[in-house]
């Protein structure tokens, strides 16, 4: 009888490729996401700024009063 080695059931696994074949296509749509993020972020900051300036203008003109309890 032959002694069974611990390595009899091992199988070789394929390594993951370190480089992709289509390297330029990995981040193809990334510039669109960055551009949309900049446009949306700038728009949201503009709206928040406009609302804040309207509140400040009403406070300065005296139309809006803040009451503290």
PDB file of C-alpha atoms in Angstrom:
ATOM      1  CA  UNK A   1       0.000   0.000   0.000  1.00  0.00           C
ATOM      2  CA  UNK A   2       1.226   3.407  -0.905  1.00  0.00           C
ATOM      3  CA  UNK A   3       1.131   6.222   1.663  1.00  0.00           C
ATOM      4  CA  UNK A   4      -1.133   9.026   0.558  1.00  0.00           C
ATOM      5  CA  UNK A   5       0.468  12.466   0.367  1.00  0.00           C
ATOM      6  CA  UNK A   6      -1.328  15.590   1.508  1.00  0.00           C
ATOM      7  CA  UNK A   7      -0.772  17.071  -1.932  1.00  0.00           C
ATOM      8  CA  UNK A   8      -2.822  14.523  -3.897  1.00  0.00           C
ATOM      9  CA  UNK A   9      -6.028  16.580  -3.806  1.00  0.00           C
ATOM     10  CA  UNK A  10      -4.446  19.902  -4.726  1.00  0.00           C
ATOM     11  CA  UNK A  11      -5.248  21.420  -8.084  1.00  0.00           C
ATOM     12  CA  UNK A  12      -3.592  24.357  -9.741  1.00  0.00           C
ATOM     13  CA  UNK A  13      -5.718  27.485  -9.780  1.00  0.00           C
ATOM     14  CA  UNK A  14      -5.396  30.019 -12.545  1.00  0.00           C
ATOM     15  CA  UNK A  15      -3.885  33.267 -11.436  1.00  0.00           C
ATOM     16  CA  UNK A  16      -5.828  36.448 -11.972  1.00  0.00           C
ATOM     17  CA  UNK A  17      -4.308  38.531 -14.747  1.00  0.00           C
ATOM     18  CA  UNK A  18      -2.324  41.449 -13.427  1.00  0.00           C
ATOM     19  CA  UNK A  19      -2.949  43.561 -16.536  1.00  0.00           C
ATOM     20  CA  UNK A  20      -6.169  43.900 -18.422  1.00  0.00           C
ATOM     21  CA  UNK A  21      -6.146  43.558 -22.169  1.00  0.00           C
ATOM     22  CA  UNK A  22      -8.246  46.683 -22.726  1.00  0.00           C
ATOM     23  CA  UNK A  23      -6.444  48.980 -20.314  1.00  0.00           C
ATOM     24  CA  UNK A  24      -7.765  52.276 -21.811  1.00  0.00           C
ATOM     25  CA  UNK A  25     -11.375  51.070 -21.517  1.00  0.00           C
ATOM     26  CA  UNK A  26     -11.217  50.445 -17.758  1.00  0.00           C
ATOM     27  CA  UNK A  27     -12.052  54.070 -16.937  1.00  0.00           C
ATOM     28  CA  UNK A  28     -13.856  55.018 -20.126  1.00  0.00           C
ATOM     29  CA  UNK A  29     -16.918  56.588 -18.483  1.00  0.00           C
ATOM     30  CA  UNK A  30     -15.117  58.074 -15.505  1.00  0.00           C
ATOM     31  CA  UNK A  31     -14.783  61.548 -17.048  1.00  0.00           C
ATOM     32  CA  UNK A  32     -18.556  61.671 -17.547  1.00  0.00           C
ATOM     33  CA  UNK A  33     -19.184  60.861 -13.887  1.00  0.00           C
ATOM     34  CA  UNK A  34     -16.692  63.505 -12.780  1.00  0.00           C
ATOM     35  CA  UNK A  35     -18.268  66.110 -15.083  1.00  0.00           C
ATOM     36  CA  UNK A  36     -21.786  65.304 -13.850  1.00  0.00           C
ATOM     37  CA  UNK A  37     -20.571  65.492 -10.242  1.00  0.00           C
ATOM     38  CA  UNK A  38     -19.045  68.917 -10.827  1.00  0.00           C
ATOM     39  CA  UNK A  39     -22.163  70.262 -12.557  1.00  0.00           C
ATOM     40  CA  UNK A  40     -24.578  68.879  -9.951  1.00  0.00           C
ATOM     41  CA  UNK A  41     -22.390  70.001  -7.047  1.00  0.00           C
ATOM     42  CA  UNK A  42     -22.030  73.510  -8.457  1.00  0.00           C
ATOM     43  CA  UNK A  43     -25.785  73.729  -9.053  1.00  0.00           C
ATOM     44  CA  UNK A  44     -26.640  72.598  -5.524  1.00  0.00           C
ATOM     45  CA  UNK A  45     -24.169  75.052  -4.024  1.00  0.00           C
ATOM     46  CA  UNK A  46     -25.674  77.818  -6.168  1.00  0.00           C
ATOM     47  CA  UNK A  47     -29.202  77.063  -4.972  1.00  0.00           C
ATOM     48  CA  UNK A  48     -28.103  76.902  -1.326  1.00  0.00           C
ATOM     49  CA  UNK A  49     -26.229  80.173  -1.729  1.00  0.00           C
ATOM     50  CA  UNK A  50     -29.239  81.881  -3.326  1.00  0.00           C
ATOM     51  CA  UNK A  51     -31.524  80.761  -0.484  1.00  0.00           C
ATOM     52  CA  UNK A  52     -29.001  81.915   2.108  1.00  0.00           C
ATOM     53  CA  UNK A  53     -28.670  85.334   0.448  1.00  0.00           C
ATOM     54  CA  UNK A  54     -32.469  85.715   0.342  1.00  0.00           C
ATOM     55  CA  UNK A  55     -32.678  84.970   4.063  1.00  0.00           C
ATOM     56  CA  UNK A  56     -29.847  87.421   4.801  1.00  0.00           C
ATOM     57  CA  UNK A  57     -31.529  90.102   2.663  1.00  0.00           C
ATOM     58  CA  UNK A  58     -34.844  89.666   4.501  1.00  0.00           C
ATOM     59  CA  UNK A  59     -33.047  89.879   7.850  1.00  0.00           C
ATOM     60  CA  UNK A  60     -31.277  93.078   6.806  1.00  0.00           C
ATOM     61  CA  UNK A  61     -34.472  94.684   5.500  1.00  0.00           C
ATOM     62  CA  UNK A  62     -36.331  93.761   8.668  1.00  0.00           C
ATOM     63  CA  UNK A  63     -39.072  91.740   7.029  1.00  0.00           C
ATOM     64  CA  UNK A  64     -38.076  88.559   8.857  1.00  0.00           C
ATOM     65  CA  UNK A  65     -37.701  88.477  12.598  1.00  0.00           C
ATOM     66  CA  UNK A  66     -36.075  85.711  14.616  1.00  0.00           C
ATOM     67  CA  UNK A  67     -37.594  85.126  18.034  1.00  0.00           C
ATOM     68  CA  UNK A  68     -35.714  83.254  20.693  1.00  0.00           C
ATOM     69  CA  UNK A  69     -37.637  81.446  23.435  1.00  0.00           C
TER      70      UNK A  69
END
